[in-house]
Amino acid sequence: MEKDSLFLIGDSHTVCQDYALVGNDRGIDFLIISDGCSSSKDTDVGARILCLIAKDFIGSTMFNNRYRLEDRYTDFGHVVIRNARSSALSLGLDCGQALDATLIVCATDGERVIVFAYGDGNIIYHPWGAEPVCTNIHYESGAPYYLSYWGDKGRQKAYHDLFDAPLYLDYGAFKHTFKYNDPFTLEYQLESVSSMTICSDGLESFVQKPGCSSVNFRDLVPSMVGFKNIKGEFLKRRVDRHCADLKKCGIVHNDDLGMASMVFENRRDYNEVPY
Amino acid sequence: MPKIIPQDMDSLQVTGASGSSFQFSAVRIEDLGSTEYTLVTMAVDISGSTAAFRAELLASLKSAIEACAKSPRAENLLVRVLVFDDELEEIHGFKMLSTLDINSYTLQSGGMTALFDATYSGVGATVTYAEKLIDQDFNCNGIVFIITDGCDNASTSTPNMIKDAKLKAIQDEKIESLLTILIGINVNDRSVASALASFNTQASFDQYIEANNASKETLAKLASFVSKSISSQSQSLGTGGPSQALVF
């Protein structure tokens, strides 16, 4: 199994507020992305803090089968934001702004793949022998419900008063509706997965210039995850090439793009019989 | 005797316009992990006339490769070394610097000079492999050094074939950029100098370096020039064009 990540600055941005990383925590392979709010201060740093804190709690929390998945989601969110606030404070950052960032984590224990999403973004599940399926998470209000609101009653009330609107899980052909602060988890059987990719909402920001007419991001997905080879920096190679080809047609991504991917060479990647 | 290709390498072919073909080897693309590579070729003349400075030439070659291995771009270089007299012999195909064993390099001088064939093989192999890399989403440019002390007298390829191959590669976007550098060493015969200058023009080299001796100092300077040129070309990856020519 191979993993790779990337974050690219948006065409209209001066600082990249997306961050992405991959790794392994206590035998659990994971992907993490975070997308900082462009109207809050220092969220480029805050996005990194969230990712770097989250990576140390995946192994102990996400696959702890003694607890229900929704409870693990809540526990994970609380432990990440608590530790992230400490780190942000020690750096002299305003926690009421710097940590306003989404967080999406995708991890596997060799049998299942679990996704926890705190905020908007996209999860691309590519099963063996079929086309990739993109699950788009978006808030009808346009304002993600960040982890930074957890435990902050003042901000939670302000969000509720301003943005009490549903969260959509959009598969393209149909969509599910949730409350904006419902736990958001996905689970897949690993043997069905040829690749998993998580993306920030930068995937939805591709526009055709001049004029900036929007491009249907779902049309871009098959090429974004159509990896020609899966060694090393496979995601960077594919996305760099795809973005370069799009740019020749005048298509650019206005927003930062954070992505992380894991690919499996064959169905038996995790099921090799030990000698 | 047929050359055995290591299991981690692929054997590929360059076909010339005259119908001649050259084999070369390269690391399997599925084993490469970076996003971009500079393909480096060093073709070294081992015709009979180079026997007098063979040891210094070998030291220079090793020194150039050792310097490249210390570069911050070392992980993005794939190096091929071939030697030529009236035949071409690939010491090794395109390989990662970290896998090279320069202590195994030897130069056995003798024979005539297939200068044009060596250049065509250098350019052709670079373009052929680059095309495969780019098809697999890698970014790729190249630099080819032809090191010789004399004129061609044994080739089937022509300077025009070399020029056309290079031009077509750039026009068809088979490679981001390709620098070709002709290096004449121990050139103190006017007719040889004239022939190499003419070859430089006809084959559309980007740079021609002429040294009128093959002393230890000159070849050490050559090694430094080669490694710096490689580093410069590697840093230009992604810019769409080649690096600036360095002064020898």
Coordinates of C-alpha atoms in Angstrom, one line a residue:
Chain A
M1 CA 0.0 0.0 0.0
E2 CA 1.3 3.5 -0.8
K3 CA 0.3 6.9 0.5
D4 CA 0.9 10.4 -0.7
S5 CA -0.4 13.9 0.0
L6 CA -0.2 17.4 -1.4
F7 CA -1.4 20.9 -0.9
L8 CA -1.4 23.6 -3.6
I9 CA -2.1 27.3 -3.3
G10 CA -5.2 28.6 -5.0
D11 CA -5.0 30.9 -8.0
S12 CA -6.6 33.7 -6.0
H13 CA -4.6 33.2 -2.7
T14 CA -1.4 34.6 -1.4
V15 CA -1.0 32.0 1.4
C16 CA -1.9 28.4 1.3
Q17 CA -4.3 27.6 4.1
D18 CA -4.6 23.9 3.2
Y19 CA -2.4 21.2 4.7
A20 CA -2.2 17.5 4.2
L21 CA -0.1 14.6 5.5
V22 CA 0.0 10.8 5.6
G23 CA 1.6 8.4 8.1
N24 CA 1.1 5.5 10.4
D25 CA 0.2 5.6 14.1
R26 CA 0.5 2.3 16.0
G27 CA -0.1 0.2 12.9
I28 CA -2.9 2.3 11.5
D29 CA -2.2 3.9 8.1
F30 CA -3.8 7.3 7.8
L31 CA -4.5 10.3 5.6
I32 CA -5.3 13.8 7.0
I33 CA -6.2 17.1 5.4
S34 CA -7.2 20.4 6.9
D35 CA -8.6 23.6 5.2
G36 CA -8.2 26.9 7.0
C37 CA -10.9 29.5 6.9
S38 CA -9.8 32.3 4.6
S39 CA -11.5 35.0 6.6
S40 CA -9.9 34.0 10.0
K41 CA -6.4 34.9 11.0
D42 CA -3.4 32.5 10.9
T43 CA -5.4 29.5 9.8
D44 CA -2.5 28.4 7.6
V45 CA -0.7 27.6 10.9
G46 CA -3.9 26.4 12.5
A47 CA -4.5 23.8 9.8
R48 CA -1.0 22.4 10.3
I49 CA -1.5 22.3 14.1
L50 CA -4.8 20.3 13.7
C51 CA -3.1 17.8 11.4
L52 CA 0.0 17.4 13.5
I53 CA -2.0 16.9 16.6
A54 CA -4.6 14.5 15.0
K55 CA -1.9 12.1 13.7
D56 CA -1.0 11.1 17.3
F57 CA -4.5 10.0 18.3
I58 CA -5.7 8.0 15.4
G59 CA -4.3 4.7 16.5
S60 CA -5.8 5.0 20.0
T61 CA -9.2 6.3 19.1
M62 CA -10.5 5.6 15.7
F63 CA -10.4 1.8 15.8
N64 CA -11.2 1.3 19.5
N65 CA -14.0 -1.2 19.0
R66 CA -15.2 -1.0 22.6
Y67 CA -17.0 2.2 21.6
R68 CA -19.6 3.1 18.9
L69 CA -18.2 4.8 15.8
E70 CA -20.1 8.0 16.6
D71 CA -18.7 8.1 20.1
R72 CA -15.2 7.6 18.7
Y73 CA -15.8 10.5 16.4
T74 CA -16.8 12.7 19.3
D75 CA -13.9 11.6 21.5
F76 CA -11.4 12.1 18.7
G77 CA -12.7 15.6 17.9
H78 CA -12.5 16.6 21.6
V79 CA -9.0 15.3 22.1
V80 CA -7.7 16.9 18.9
I81 CA -9.2 20.4 19.6
R82 CA -8.1 20.3 23.2
N83 CA -4.5 19.6 22.4
A84 CA -4.6 21.9 19.3
R85 CA -5.8 24.8 21.6
S86 CA -2.8 24.2 23.9
S87 CA -0.4 24.3 21.0
A88 CA -2.0 27.4 19.5
L89 CA -1.9 29.2 22.8
S90 CA 1.8 28.3 23.3
L91 CA 2.5 29.9 19.9
G92 CA 0.6 33.1 20.9
L93 CA -2.2 32.5 18.4
D94 CA -5.8 33.5 18.8
C95 CA -7.6 30.2 19.3
G96 CA -10.8 31.8 18.3
Q97 CA -9.5 32.3 14.8
A98 CA -6.4 30.3 14.0
L99 CA -8.1 26.9 14.5
D100 CA -11.0 27.7 12.3
A101 CA -10.2 24.9 9.9
T102 CA -11.8 21.7 8.6
L103 CA -10.3 18.3 9.4
I104 CA -10.8 15.1 7.5
V105 CA -9.1 11.9 8.6
C106 CA -9.1 8.6 6.7
A107 CA -7.5 5.6 8.3
T108 CA -7.3 1.8 7.9
D109 CA -6.5 -1.0 10.3
G110 CA -6.1 -3.6 7.5
E111 CA -9.8 -4.7 7.6
R112 CA -11.8 -1.5 7.4
V113 CA -11.4 2.1 6.2
I114 CA -12.9 4.7 8.4
V115 CA -13.4 8.4 7.6
F116 CA -14.1 11.2 10.2
A117 CA -15.0 14.6 8.8
Y118 CA -15.1 17.8 10.8
G119 CA -16.2 20.4 8.2
D120 CA -16.7 20.3 4.4
G121 CA -14.7 18.5 1.8
N122 CA -14.7 15.4 -0.5
I123 CA -14.1 11.7 0.0
I124 CA -13.3 9.7 -3.1
Y125 CA -13.8 6.0 -2.8
H126 CA -12.5 4.0 -5.7
P127 CA -13.6 0.4 -5.6
W128 CA -12.0 -2.4 -7.6
G129 CA -13.4 -2.7 -11.1
A130 CA -15.6 0.4 -10.9
E131 CA -15.5 4.1 -11.3
P132 CA -14.5 6.3 -8.4
V133 CA -17.4 7.6 -6.2
C134 CA -17.0 11.1 -4.8
T135 CA -18.9 12.0 -1.7
N136 CA -19.2 15.7 -1.3
I137 CA -19.8 17.2 2.1
H138 CA -21.2 20.8 2.1
Y139 CA -23.2 23.1 4.3
E140 CA -26.2 24.7 3.0
S141 CA -25.2 27.9 4.9
G142 CA -21.8 27.8 3.2
A143 CA -20.2 28.0 6.6
P144 CA -18.5 24.8 7.9
Y145 CA -19.1 23.8 11.5
Y146 CA -15.4 23.8 12.7
L147 CA -13.9 21.8 15.5
S148 CA -12.9 25.1 17.0
Y149 CA -16.5 25.7 18.0
W150 CA -16.5 22.5 20.1
G151 CA -16.5 23.4 23.8
D152 CA -17.0 27.1 23.0
K153 CA -20.6 27.8 23.9
G154 CA -20.5 31.4 22.8
R155 CA -19.4 30.5 19.3
Q156 CA -21.8 27.6 19.1
K157 CA -24.7 29.9 19.9
A158 CA -23.5 32.5 17.4
Y159 CA -23.2 29.7 14.7
H160 CA -26.7 28.4 15.5
D161 CA -28.2 31.9 15.4
L162 CA -26.6 32.7 12.0
F163 CA -26.3 29.4 10.2
D164 CA -28.8 26.9 11.5
A165 CA -29.0 24.9 8.2
P166 CA -28.4 21.4 7.2
L167 CA -25.2 19.6 6.1
Y168 CA -25.4 17.6 2.9
L169 CA -23.8 14.4 2.0
D170 CA -23.9 14.6 -1.8
Y171 CA -23.2 11.6 -4.0
G172 CA -24.2 13.4 -7.2
A173 CA -27.2 11.3 -8.1
F174 CA -28.7 11.7 -4.6
K175 CA -28.0 13.3 -1.3
H176 CA -28.5 12.7 2.4
T177 CA -29.3 15.5 4.8
F178 CA -27.9 15.9 8.3
K179 CA -27.9 18.5 11.1
Y180 CA -24.9 20.7 10.8
N181 CA -23.4 19.3 14.0
D182 CA -24.2 15.6 13.5
P183 CA -21.2 13.2 13.7
F184 CA -20.0 12.5 10.2
T185 CA -18.4 9.1 9.6
L186 CA -18.0 6.7 6.7
E187 CA -16.8 3.1 6.8
Y188 CA -15.7 0.8 4.0
Q189 CA -14.5 -2.8 3.9
L190 CA -10.9 -2.6 2.8
E191 CA -11.0 -5.6 0.4
S192 CA -13.3 -3.5 -1.8
V193 CA -11.0 -0.5 -1.9
S194 CA -8.4 0.1 -4.7
S195 CA -7.8 3.7 -3.5
M196 CA -9.2 6.2 -1.0
T197 CA -8.6 10.0 -1.5
I198 CA -9.7 12.9 0.7
C199 CA -9.8 16.4 -0.6
S200 CA -10.6 19.9 0.6
D201 CA -13.3 21.9 -1.1
G202 CA -10.6 23.3 -3.3
L203 CA -11.6 20.4 -5.6
E204 CA -14.9 22.3 -6.2
S205 CA -13.1 25.6 -7.0
F206 CA -11.9 24.9 -10.6
V207 CA -13.1 27.7 -12.9
Q208 CA -12.6 28.4 -16.6
K209 CA -10.8 31.7 -17.2
P210 CA -11.5 34.3 -18.4
G211 CA -14.9 34.9 -16.9
C212 CA -14.5 32.3 -14.2
S213 CA -17.4 30.1 -15.3
S214 CA -17.5 27.1 -13.0
V215 CA -16.3 23.6 -13.9
N216 CA -18.2 20.5 -12.7
F217 CA -15.7 19.1 -10.2
R218 CA -17.2 15.6 -10.6
D219 CA -16.0 15.6 -14.2
L220 CA -12.4 16.1 -12.8
V221 CA -12.5 13.2 -10.3
P222 CA -11.7 10.2 -12.5
S223 CA -8.6 11.9 -13.9
M224 CA -7.5 13.2 -10.5
V225 CA -7.4 9.7 -9.1
G226 CA -6.4 7.9 -12.3
F227 CA -2.9 7.1 -11.1
K228 CA -0.6 5.8 -13.8
N229 CA 1.8 4.4 -11.3
I230 CA 1.7 4.2 -7.5
K231 CA 5.2 4.5 -6.2
G232 CA 6.4 7.4 -4.1
E233 CA 4.9 10.8 -4.9
F234 CA 2.1 9.2 -7.1
L235 CA -0.5 11.7 -6.1
K236 CA 1.7 14.8 -6.7
R237 CA 2.6 13.5 -10.1
R238 CA -1.0 12.9 -11.2
V239 CA -2.5 16.1 -9.8
D240 CA 0.4 18.2 -11.0
R241 CA 0.0 16.8 -14.5
H242 CA -3.8 17.1 -14.4
C243 CA -3.7 20.7 -13.2
A244 CA -1.1 21.6 -15.9
D245 CA -3.3 20.1 -18.6
L246 CA -6.3 22.0 -17.2
K247 CA -4.3 25.2 -17.1
K248 CA -3.6 24.9 -20.9
C249 CA -7.4 25.0 -21.3
G250 CA -7.6 28.1 -19.1
I251 CA -9.0 26.1 -16.1
V252 CA -7.5 26.8 -12.7
H253 CA -8.4 26.2 -9.0
N254 CA -9.2 29.5 -7.3
D255 CA -9.1 28.0 -3.8
D256 CA -6.2 26.1 -2.1
L257 CA -6.3 22.3 -2.8
G258 CA -5.4 19.8 -0.1
M259 CA -5.4 16.1 -1.0
A260 CA -4.2 12.8 0.5
S261 CA -4.5 9.4 -1.0
M262 CA -3.8 5.7 -0.2
V263 CA -3.7 3.1 -3.0
F264 CA -3.6 -0.7 -2.8
E265 CA -1.6 -2.6 -5.4
N266 CA -3.8 -5.6 -5.2
R267 CA -6.7 -6.9 -3.2
R268 CA -4.3 -9.0 -1.1
D269 CA -2.2 -6.0 0.0
Y270 CA -3.4 -6.4 3.5
N271 CA -4.2 -10.1 3.4
E272 CA -0.8 -11.7 2.7
V273 CA -0.4 -15.0 4.6
P274 CA 2.5 -14.5 7.0
Y275 CA 5.3 -17.1 6.7
Chain B
M1 CA 28.6 -11.8 -25.6
P2 CA 25.1 -10.5 -24.9
K3 CA 24.9 -8.0 -22.0
I4 CA 22.8 -9.2 -19.1
I5 CA 20.3 -6.5 -18.0
P6 CA 19.8 -6.4 -14.2
Q7 CA 16.3 -7.4 -13.1
D8 CA 15.5 -3.9 -11.9
M9 CA 16.2 -2.4 -15.3
D10 CA 14.3 -2.4 -18.6
S11 CA 15.9 -2.9 -22.0
L12 CA 14.8 -0.3 -24.6
Q13 CA 15.7 0.6 -28.2
V14 CA 16.4 3.7 -30.2
T15 CA 15.8 3.3 -33.9
G16 CA 17.7 5.6 -36.2
A17 CA 16.4 7.1 -39.5
S18 CA 18.9 5.0 -41.4
G19 CA 17.4 1.9 -39.9
S20 CA 20.2 1.3 -37.4
S21 CA 19.2 0.8 -33.9
F22 CA 20.8 1.2 -30.5
Q23 CA 19.9 -0.6 -27.3
F24 CA 19.9 1.0 -23.9
S25 CA 18.8 0.2 -20.5
A26 CA 17.0 2.2 -17.8
V27 CA 15.5 1.7 -14.3
R28 CA 12.0 0.4 -14.4
I29 CA 9.6 3.4 -14.3
E30 CA 7.3 1.7 -11.7
D31 CA 10.3 1.8 -9.3
L32 CA 10.7 5.5 -9.5
G33 CA 9.2 7.6 -6.7
S34 CA 9.9 11.3 -7.4
T35 CA 7.8 13.7 -9.4
E36 CA 10.6 14.8 -11.8
Y37 CA 13.9 13.6 -13.2
T38 CA 16.9 14.9 -15.2
L39 CA 18.3 12.3 -17.5
V40 CA 22.1 12.6 -17.6
T41 CA 24.2 10.9 -20.3
M42 CA 27.9 10.9 -20.4
A43 CA 29.4 9.4 -23.6
V44 CA 33.2 9.0 -23.3
D45 CA 35.5 8.5 -26.3
I46 CA 37.8 5.5 -25.7
S47 CA 39.3 5.3 -29.1
G48 CA 43.0 4.5 -29.4
S49 CA 44.1 8.1 -29.3
T50 CA 42.8 8.5 -25.7
A51 CA 45.1 5.8 -24.3
A52 CA 47.6 8.4 -23.1
F53 CA 45.2 10.1 -20.7
R54 CA 42.8 7.2 -20.0
A55 CA 43.5 7.2 -16.2
E56 CA 42.8 11.0 -15.9
L57 CA 39.7 10.7 -18.0
L58 CA 38.4 7.9 -15.8
A59 CA 39.2 10.0 -12.7
S60 CA 37.3 12.9 -14.2
L61 CA 34.3 10.8 -14.9
K62 CA 34.2 9.4 -11.4
S63 CA 34.7 12.8 -9.9
A64 CA 31.8 14.3 -11.9
I65 CA 29.5 11.6 -10.6
E66 CA 30.7 11.9 -7.0
A67 CA 30.0 15.6 -7.1
C68 CA 26.4 15.0 -8.5
A69 CA 25.8 12.6 -5.6
K70 CA 26.4 15.4 -3.2
S71 CA 23.9 17.7 -4.9
P72 CA 20.6 18.5 -3.2
R73 CA 19.1 17.3 -6.5
A74 CA 20.8 13.9 -6.4
E75 CA 17.5 12.0 -5.9
N76 CA 16.2 13.6 -9.1
L77 CA 19.0 12.5 -11.4
L78 CA 19.2 9.3 -13.6
V79 CA 22.6 8.8 -15.0
R80 CA 23.7 6.8 -18.1
V81 CA 27.3 6.2 -19.0
L82 CA 28.5 4.9 -22.3
V83 CA 31.9 4.6 -23.9
F84 CA 32.6 4.5 -27.6
D85 CA 35.4 3.6 -30.0
D86 CA 34.1 2.1 -33.3
E87 CA 31.4 0.5 -31.2
L88 CA 29.2 1.7 -28.4
E89 CA 29.2 0.1 -25.0
E90 CA 26.9 1.0 -22.2
I91 CA 28.7 0.9 -18.9
H92 CA 25.3 1.3 -17.3
G93 CA 21.9 2.6 -18.3
F94 CA 19.8 5.3 -16.7
K95 CA 20.1 4.6 -12.9
M96 CA 19.7 6.4 -9.7
L97 CA 23.0 7.9 -8.4
S98 CA 22.6 6.0 -5.1
T99 CA 22.8 2.7 -7.0
L100 CA 25.9 3.5 -9.0
D101 CA 29.2 1.7 -8.2
I102 CA 31.8 4.0 -9.7
N103 CA 34.6 1.8 -8.5
S104 CA 33.6 -0.7 -11.1
Y105 CA 34.1 1.8 -13.9
T106 CA 36.9 0.9 -16.3
L107 CA 38.0 2.5 -19.6
Q108 CA 39.8 0.2 -22.1
S109 CA 41.1 2.3 -25.0
G110 CA 41.4 1.1 -28.6
G111 CA 39.6 1.2 -31.9
M112 CA 38.3 4.1 -34.1
T113 CA 35.7 6.8 -33.3
A114 CA 32.0 6.4 -33.7
L115 CA 31.3 9.9 -32.5
F116 CA 28.1 10.5 -34.4
D117 CA 26.6 7.1 -33.3
A118 CA 27.5 7.8 -29.7
T119 CA 25.8 11.2 -29.9
Y120 CA 22.8 9.8 -31.6
S121 CA 22.5 7.1 -29.0
G122 CA 22.8 9.6 -26.2
V123 CA 20.2 11.9 -27.6
G124 CA 17.9 9.1 -28.8
A125 CA 18.0 7.1 -25.5
T126 CA 17.3 10.3 -23.5
V127 CA 14.3 11.2 -25.7
T128 CA 12.9 7.7 -25.8
Y129 CA 13.1 7.2 -22.0
A130 CA 11.8 10.8 -21.4
E131 CA 8.8 10.1 -23.5
K132 CA 7.9 7.1 -21.4
L133 CA 8.5 9.0 -18.2
I134 CA 6.3 12.0 -19.3
D135 CA 3.6 9.5 -20.3
Q136 CA 3.6 8.3 -16.7
D137 CA 3.1 11.8 -15.3
F138 CA 6.8 12.5 -14.5
N139 CA 8.4 15.8 -15.4
C140 CA 11.6 15.3 -17.3
N141 CA 14.5 17.1 -18.9
G142 CA 17.9 15.9 -20.1
I143 CA 21.5 16.8 -20.6
V144 CA 24.0 14.9 -22.8
F145 CA 27.7 15.2 -22.6
I146 CA 29.8 13.9 -25.5
I147 CA 33.5 13.8 -24.5
T148 CA 35.9 13.2 -27.4
D149 CA 39.4 13.9 -28.6
G150 CA 38.9 13.4 -32.3
C151 CA 36.7 13.2 -35.4
D152 CA 34.2 10.7 -36.4
N153 CA 35.4 7.9 -38.7
A154 CA 33.1 4.9 -37.9
S155 CA 29.5 6.0 -37.6
T156 CA 26.3 5.1 -39.6
S157 CA 24.4 8.1 -38.0
T158 CA 24.9 11.6 -39.3
P159 CA 24.9 15.1 -37.6
N160 CA 21.7 16.0 -39.4
M161 CA 20.0 12.9 -37.8
I162 CA 21.1 14.1 -34.4
K163 CA 19.9 17.6 -35.0
D164 CA 16.5 16.3 -36.3
A165 CA 16.0 14.0 -33.4
K166 CA 16.6 16.8 -30.9
L167 CA 14.4 19.2 -32.7
K168 CA 11.5 16.8 -33.1
A169 CA 11.8 15.8 -29.4
I170 CA 11.3 19.4 -28.3
Q171 CA 8.6 20.2 -30.9
D172 CA 6.6 17.0 -30.0
E173 CA 7.0 17.8 -26.3
K174 CA 8.6 14.5 -25.6
I175 CA 10.9 16.2 -23.1
E176 CA 10.8 19.5 -21.3
S177 CA 14.2 20.6 -22.5
L178 CA 17.4 18.8 -23.7
L179 CA 20.9 20.3 -23.5
T180 CA 23.6 18.7 -25.6
I181 CA 27.2 19.6 -24.8
L182 CA 30.2 18.6 -27.0
I183 CA 33.5 18.6 -25.2
G184 CA 36.7 18.3 -27.2
I185 CA 39.7 17.4 -25.1
N186 CA 43.4 17.4 -26.1
V187 CA 42.4 19.1 -29.3
N188 CA 45.6 20.6 -30.6
D189 CA 45.2 19.7 -34.3
R190 CA 43.6 22.4 -36.4
S191 CA 41.8 19.9 -38.6
V192 CA 40.3 18.1 -35.6
A193 CA 39.3 21.5 -34.1
S194 CA 37.6 22.4 -37.4
A195 CA 35.8 19.1 -37.7
L196 CA 34.5 19.3 -34.1
A197 CA 33.4 22.9 -34.6
S198 CA 31.6 21.8 -37.7
F199 CA 30.0 18.9 -35.9
N200 CA 28.9 21.2 -33.1
T201 CA 27.0 23.4 -35.6
Q202 CA 25.5 20.6 -37.8
A203 CA 24.3 18.6 -34.8
S204 CA 22.9 21.7 -33.1
F205 CA 24.8 21.3 -29.8
D206 CA 23.9 23.9 -27.2
Q207 CA 27.6 24.3 -26.2
Y208 CA 31.0 23.3 -27.4
I209 CA 33.9 23.3 -25.0
E210 CA 37.4 22.9 -26.4
A211 CA 40.4 22.0 -24.3
N212 CA 43.8 21.8 -25.9
N213 CA 45.2 19.4 -23.4
A214 CA 44.1 16.5 -21.2
S215 CA 46.0 17.3 -18.1
K216 CA 44.9 16.3 -14.7
E217 CA 44.0 19.9 -13.9
T218 CA 42.0 20.3 -17.1
L219 CA 40.1 17.1 -16.6
A220 CA 39.4 18.0 -12.9
K221 CA 38.0 21.3 -14.2
L222 CA 35.9 19.4 -16.7
A223 CA 34.4 17.2 -13.9
S224 CA 33.4 20.3 -12.0
F225 CA 31.9 21.9 -15.1
V226 CA 29.9 18.7 -15.8
S227 CA 28.5 18.4 -12.3
K228 CA 27.5 22.1 -12.1
S229 CA 25.9 21.9 -15.5
I230 CA 23.9 18.9 -14.4
S231 CA 22.8 20.6 -11.2
S232 CA 21.8 23.7 -13.1
Q233 CA 19.7 21.8 -15.7
S234 CA 18.0 19.8 -12.9
Q235 CA 17.0 23.0 -11.1
S236 CA 15.4 24.3 -14.3
L237 CA 12.9 21.4 -14.3
G238 CA 9.4 22.8 -14.3
T239 CA 10.4 26.2 -15.9
G240 CA 9.6 24.9 -19.4
G241 CA 13.1 25.6 -20.7
P242 CA 16.8 24.6 -20.3
S243 CA 19.2 26.1 -17.9
Q244 CA 21.7 28.8 -18.9
A245 CA 25.0 27.6 -20.3
L246 CA 27.8 27.7 -17.7
V247 CA 31.3 29.0 -18.5
F248 CA 34.0 26.3 -18.6

